[in-house]
């Protein structure tokens, strides 16, 4: 893609986001559909996110332990692992997993509805398809990604505790106190806030790719694939922006 086409699509996505905000504050509110999308995006993604979080915490601990022991700093393993998971690894891994699972599902679902003209049929029947299909999914993703991140962090920390106890004995109270004693407001707040933006970007991009998909079955595949790629890239870019802003504000 050329620079001009990237800028053009960025402008189109920005207008799409503006429409999401406008439609989102106008009644009638699709509460039932929103709750259903929260179930689909949140609850059905929990097994994948939880398994990924457990593996992340266990691998991180097992790989970090030999180096820390070599420098005589094995007592700092809980703090190092906890800070890494809470600040970066947890939000990033969760965002990528949701972008892969949810982003592709949204892109494929909406693009198939566009191809089969179901969206046009909803407009004819008097239903606002944008509010029903797009706003609910974007809002559900925005709300559920932070929840999934917190759960992933908790599971990852539990896996870290298991990893530490494979070569020693550490109580739950000691492990927890070592992490909590080093955490500050500036460590937790940016990590939580940026996950809301992760969820918004994933939902927005998935809906945009699916809602304006090309006609034909090939358009469904392209919409799902591009939703995953663009959503994952957006997660990395937003994380970089969050780190830069936090550094400027002195939170890190």
CSV table of C-alpha atoms in Angstrom, one decimal:
chain,number,residue,atom,x,y,z
A,1,UNK,CA,0.0,0.0,0.0
A,2,UNK,CA,1.2,3.5,-0.8
A,3,UNK,CA,1.4,6.3,1.7
A,4,UNK,CA,-1.6,8.1,0.2
A,5,UNK,CA,-3.8,5.0,0.4
A,6,UNK,CA,-2.8,4.4,4.0
A,7,UNK,CA,-3.6,8.0,4.9
A,8,UNK,CA,-6.9,7.8,3.0
A,9,UNK,CA,-7.9,4.6,4.9
A,10,UNK,CA,-6.8,6.2,8.2
A,11,UNK,CA,-9.2,9.1,7.5
A,12,UNK,CA,-12.0,6.7,6.6
A,13,UNK,CA,-11.5,4.7,9.8
A,14,UNK,CA,-11.5,8.0,11.8
A,15,UNK,CA,-14.8,9.0,10.3
A,16,UNK,CA,-16.1,5.5,11.0
A,17,UNK,CA,-15.0,6.0,14.7
A,18,UNK,CA,-16.8,9.3,14.8
A,19,UNK,CA,-20.0,7.7,13.6
A,20,UNK,CA,-19.6,5.0,16.3
A,21,UNK,CA,-19.5,7.8,19.0
A,22,UNK,CA,-22.5,9.6,17.4
A,23,UNK,CA,-24.7,6.5,17.1
A,24,UNK,CA,-23.6,5.2,20.5
A,25,UNK,CA,-25.1,8.2,22.4
A,26,UNK,CA,-28.4,8.2,20.6
A,27,UNK,CA,-31.3,6.1,21.8
A,28,UNK,CA,-32.5,3.4,21.2
A,29,UNK,CA,-29.8,1.5,23.0
A,30,UNK,CA,-29.3,-2.1,22.1
A,31,UNK,CA,-28.7,-3.4,25.6
A,32,UNK,CA,-29.6,-7.0,25.0
A,33,UNK,CA,-27.3,-7.3,22.0
A,34,UNK,CA,-24.5,-5.5,23.9
A,35,UNK,CA,-24.8,-8.1,26.7
A,36,UNK,CA,-24.7,-10.9,24.2
A,37,UNK,CA,-21.6,-9.5,22.6
A,38,UNK,CA,-19.9,-9.1,26.0
A,39,UNK,CA,-20.6,-12.8,26.5
A,40,UNK,CA,-19.2,-13.7,23.1
A,41,UNK,CA,-16.1,-11.5,23.3
A,42,UNK,CA,-15.4,-11.9,27.0
A,43,UNK,CA,-16.6,-15.3,28.3
A,44,UNK,CA,-15.9,-17.2,25.1
A,45,UNK,CA,-12.4,-15.7,24.9
A,46,UNK,CA,-11.5,-16.5,28.5
A,47,UNK,CA,-10.2,-20.1,27.9
A,48,UNK,CA,-7.8,-19.0,25.2
A,49,UNK,CA,-6.7,-15.9,27.2
A,50,UNK,CA,-6.3,-17.8,30.4
A,51,UNK,CA,-4.3,-20.6,28.8
A,52,UNK,CA,-2.0,-18.1,27.1
A,53,UNK,CA,-1.6,-16.2,30.4
A,54,UNK,CA,-0.6,-19.3,32.3
A,55,UNK,CA,1.9,-20.3,29.7
A,56,UNK,CA,3.3,-16.8,29.6
A,57,UNK,CA,3.8,-16.6,33.3
A,58,UNK,CA,5.3,-20.1,33.6
A,59,UNK,CA,7.7,-19.6,30.6
A,60,UNK,CA,8.8,-16.2,31.8
A,61,UNK,CA,9.6,-17.4,35.3
A,62,UNK,CA,11.5,-20.5,34.1
A,63,UNK,CA,13.5,-18.5,31.6
A,64,UNK,CA,14.3,-15.7,34.1
A,65,UNK,CA,15.2,-17.8,37.1
A,66,UNK,CA,18.7,-19.1,35.9
A,67,UNK,CA,19.8,-15.5,35.1
A,68,UNK,CA,18.6,-14.2,38.4
A,69,UNK,CA,20.2,-17.0,40.3
A,70,UNK,CA,23.5,-16.4,38.5
A,71,UNK,CA,23.6,-12.8,39.8
A,72,UNK,CA,22.4,-13.8,43.3
A,73,UNK,CA,19.1,-12.0,42.8
A,74,UNK,CA,16.7,-14.9,42.9
A,75,UNK,CA,14.6,-13.2,45.6
A,76,UNK,CA,13.7,-10.6,43.1
A,77,UNK,CA,12.1,-13.1,40.7
A,78,UNK,CA,8.5,-12.4,42.0
A,79,UNK,CA,8.9,-8.7,41.6
A,80,UNK,CA,10.5,-8.9,38.1
A,81,UNK,CA,7.9,-11.3,36.8
A,82,UNK,CA,5.0,-9.5,38.4
A,83,UNK,CA,6.0,-6.1,37.1
A,84,UNK,CA,6.6,-7.5,33.6
A,85,UNK,CA,3.3,-9.3,33.4
A,86,UNK,CA,1.2,-6.4,34.9
A,87,UNK,CA,2.9,-3.6,32.9
A,88,UNK,CA,3.5,-5.1,29.5
A,89,UNK,CA,3.2,-8.8,28.9
A,90,UNK,CA,-0.4,-9.2,30.2
A,91,UNK,CA,-2.0,-6.4,28.2
A,92,UNK,CA,0.0,-7.1,25.0
A,93,UNK,CA,-0.6,-10.8,24.9
A,94,UNK,CA,-4.3,-10.4,25.8
A,95,UNK,CA,-4.7,-7.8,23.1
A,96,UNK,CA,-3.1,-9.9,20.5
A,97,UNK,CA,-5.2,-13.0,21.4
A,98,UNK,CA,-8.4,-10.9,21.3
A,99,UNK,CA,-7.3,-9.3,18.0
A,100,UNK,CA,-6.7,-12.8,16.5
A,101,UNK,CA,-9.9,-14.4,17.8
A,102,UNK,CA,-12.4,-11.7,18.2
A,103,UNK,CA,-11.2,-9.4,15.4
A,104,UNK,CA,-11.3,-12.2,12.8
A,105,UNK,CA,-14.8,-13.3,14.0
A,106,UNK,CA,-16.2,-9.8,13.8
A,107,UNK,CA,-14.7,-9.2,10.4
A,108,UNK,CA,-15.9,-12.5,9.0
A,109,UNK,CA,-19.4,-12.2,10.5
A,110,UNK,CA,-20.1,-8.7,9.3
A,111,UNK,CA,-18.5,-9.2,5.9
A,112,UNK,CA,-20.7,-12.3,5.4
A,113,UNK,CA,-23.7,-10.3,6.4
A,114,UNK,CA,-22.7,-7.7,3.9
A,115,UNK,CA,-22.2,-10.2,1.1
A,116,UNK,CA,-25.5,-11.9,1.7
A,117,UNK,CA,-27.2,-8.5,1.9
A,118,UNK,CA,-28.5,-9.0,5.5
A,119,UNK,CA,-27.3,-5.6,6.4
A,120,UNK,CA,-29.4,-4.0,3.6
A,121,UNK,CA,-32.3,-6.1,4.7
A,122,UNK,CA,-32.0,-4.7,8.3
A,123,UNK,CA,-32.1,-1.2,6.9
A,124,UNK,CA,-35.2,-1.9,4.9
A,125,UNK,CA,-36.9,-3.4,8.0
A,126,UNK,CA,-36.4,-0.2,10.0
A,127,UNK,CA,-33.5,-1.5,12.2
A,128,UNK,CA,-30.4,0.6,12.4
A,129,UNK,CA,-27.8,-1.9,11.4
A,130,UNK,CA,-24.8,0.3,12.4
A,131,UNK,CA,-26.0,0.7,15.9
A,132,UNK,CA,-27.1,-2.9,16.3
A,133,UNK,CA,-24.0,-4.5,14.6
A,134,UNK,CA,-21.2,-2.1,15.0
A,135,UNK,CA,-21.7,0.0,18.1
A,136,UNK,CA,-22.5,-3.0,20.3
A,137,UNK,CA,-19.4,-4.9,19.2
A,138,UNK,CA,-17.1,-2.0,19.6
A,139,UNK,CA,-18.4,-1.2,23.1
A,140,UNK,CA,-18.3,-4.8,24.1
A,141,UNK,CA,-14.7,-5.2,23.0
A,142,UNK,CA,-13.8,-1.9,24.8
A,143,UNK,CA,-15.3,-3.2,28.1
A,144,UNK,CA,-14.2,-6.8,27.9
A,145,UNK,CA,-10.5,-6.5,27.0
A,146,UNK,CA,-9.6,-4.8,30.3
A,147,UNK,CA,-11.5,-7.6,32.2
A,148,UNK,CA,-9.7,-10.3,30.2
A,149,UNK,CA,-6.4,-8.6,30.9
A,150,UNK,CA,-6.9,-8.5,34.6
A,151,UNK,CA,-7.9,-12.2,34.6
A,152,UNK,CA,-4.9,-13.0,32.4
A,153,UNK,CA,-2.6,-11.1,34.7
A,154,UNK,CA,-3.9,-13.1,37.7
A,155,UNK,CA,-3.5,-16.4,35.9
A,156,UNK,CA,0.0,-15.4,34.8
A,157,UNK,CA,1.0,-14.6,38.3
A,158,UNK,CA,-0.3,-17.9,39.5
A,159,UNK,CA,1.7,-19.6,36.9
A,160,UNK,CA,4.7,-17.6,38.0
A,161,UNK,CA,4.1,-18.9,41.6
A,162,UNK,CA,4.0,-22.4,40.3
A,163,UNK,CA,7.2,-21.9,38.3
A,164,UNK,CA,9.1,-20.5,41.3
A,165,UNK,CA,8.0,-23.5,43.4
A,166,UNK,CA,9.4,-26.0,40.9
A,167,UNK,CA,12.9,-25.3,42.2
A,168,UNK,CA,12.1,-24.1,45.7
A,169,UNK,CA,9.4,-23.3,48.2
A,170,UNK,CA,7.7,-20.0,48.4
A,171,UNK,CA,4.5,-19.3,50.2
A,172,UNK,CA,1.6,-17.5,48.6
A,173,UNK,CA,1.7,-14.8,51.1
A,174,UNK,CA,5.4,-14.1,50.6
A,175,UNK,CA,5.0,-14.2,46.8
A,176,UNK,CA,2.1,-11.8,46.9
A,177,UNK,CA,3.6,-9.4,49.4
A,178,UNK,CA,6.8,-9.1,47.4
A,179,UNK,CA,4.8,-8.1,44.3
A,180,UNK,CA,2.4,-5.8,46.0
A,181,UNK,CA,5.1,-4.0,48.0
A,182,UNK,CA,6.8,-2.9,44.8
A,183,UNK,CA,3.7,-1.9,42.8
A,184,UNK,CA,2.8,1.7,42.6
A,185,UNK,CA,-0.2,3.7,41.2
A,186,UNK,CA,1.9,4.6,38.2
A,187,UNK,CA,2.6,1.0,37.5
A,188,UNK,CA,-1.0,-0.2,37.4
A,189,UNK,CA,-3.0,2.8,36.0
A,190,UNK,CA,-1.4,3.1,32.6
A,191,UNK,CA,-1.5,-0.7,32.1
A,192,UNK,CA,-5.3,-0.7,32.8
A,193,UNK,CA,-6.2,2.4,30.8
A,194,UNK,CA,-4.4,1.3,27.6
A,195,UNK,CA,-6.4,-1.9,27.5
A,196,UNK,CA,-9.6,0.1,27.0
A,197,UNK,CA,-8.0,1.6,23.9
A,198,UNK,CA,-6.8,-1.9,22.8
A,199,UNK,CA,-10.4,-3.1,23.0
A,200,UNK,CA,-11.8,-0.1,21.2
A,201,UNK,CA,-9.2,-0.4,18.4
A,202,UNK,CA,-9.8,-4.2,17.9
A,203,UNK,CA,-13.6,-3.8,17.8
A,204,UNK,CA,-13.5,-0.8,15.6
A,205,UNK,CA,-11.1,-2.3,13.0
A,206,UNK,CA,-12.9,-5.6,13.0
A,207,UNK,CA,-16.3,-3.9,12.4
A,208,UNK,CA,-14.8,-1.5,9.8
A,209,UNK,CA,-13.2,-4.3,7.8
A,210,UNK,CA,-16.4,-6.4,7.9
A,211,UNK,CA,-19.0,-3.6,7.4
A,212,UNK,CA,-17.3,-2.3,4.2
A,213,UNK,CA,-16.2,-5.7,2.9
A,214,UNK,CA,-16.0,-6.3,-0.9
A,215,UNK,CA,-18.7,-8.4,-2.5
A,216,UNK,CA,-18.1,-12.1,-2.9
A,217,UNK,CA,-16.7,-14.8,-0.8
A,218,UNK,CA,-13.1,-13.6,-1.3
A,219,UNK,CA,-14.2,-10.4,0.5
A,220,UNK,CA,-15.0,-12.3,3.6
A,221,UNK,CA,-11.6,-13.9,3.8
A,222,UNK,CA,-9.8,-10.6,3.2
A,223,UNK,CA,-11.9,-8.8,5.8
A,224,UNK,CA,-11.1,-11.4,8.5
A,225,UNK,CA,-7.4,-11.5,7.6
A,226,UNK,CA,-7.0,-7.7,7.4
A,227,UNK,CA,-8.9,-7.3,10.7
A,228,UNK,CA,-6.4,-9.5,12.5
A,229,UNK,CA,-3.4,-7.8,10.9
A,230,UNK,CA,-4.6,-4.3,11.4
A,231,UNK,CA,-5.9,-5.0,14.9
A,232,UNK,CA,-2.6,-6.6,16.1
A,233,UNK,CA,-0.6,-3.7,14.6
A,234,UNK,CA,-2.9,-1.2,16.4
A,235,UNK,CA,-2.3,-2.9,19.7
A,236,UNK,CA,1.5,-2.5,19.3
A,237,UNK,CA,1.2,1.1,18.2
A,238,UNK,CA,-1.1,2.0,21.1
A,239,UNK,CA,1.2,0.3,23.5
A,240,UNK,CA,4.1,2.3,22.2
A,241,UNK,CA,2.1,5.5,22.5
A,242,UNK,CA,1.1,4.6,26.1
A,243,UNK,CA,4.7,4.0,27.1
A,244,UNK,CA,5.8,7.3,25.6
A,245,UNK,CA,3.0,9.3,27.3
A,246,UNK,CA,3.7,7.5,30.6
A,247,UNK,CA,7.4,8.3,30.3
A,248,UNK,CA,6.6,12.0,29.7
A,249,UNK,CA,4.3,12.1,32.7
A,250,UNK,CA,6.9,10.4,34.9
A,251,UNK,CA,4.7,7.4,35.6
A,252,UNK,CA,7.4,4.9,34.6
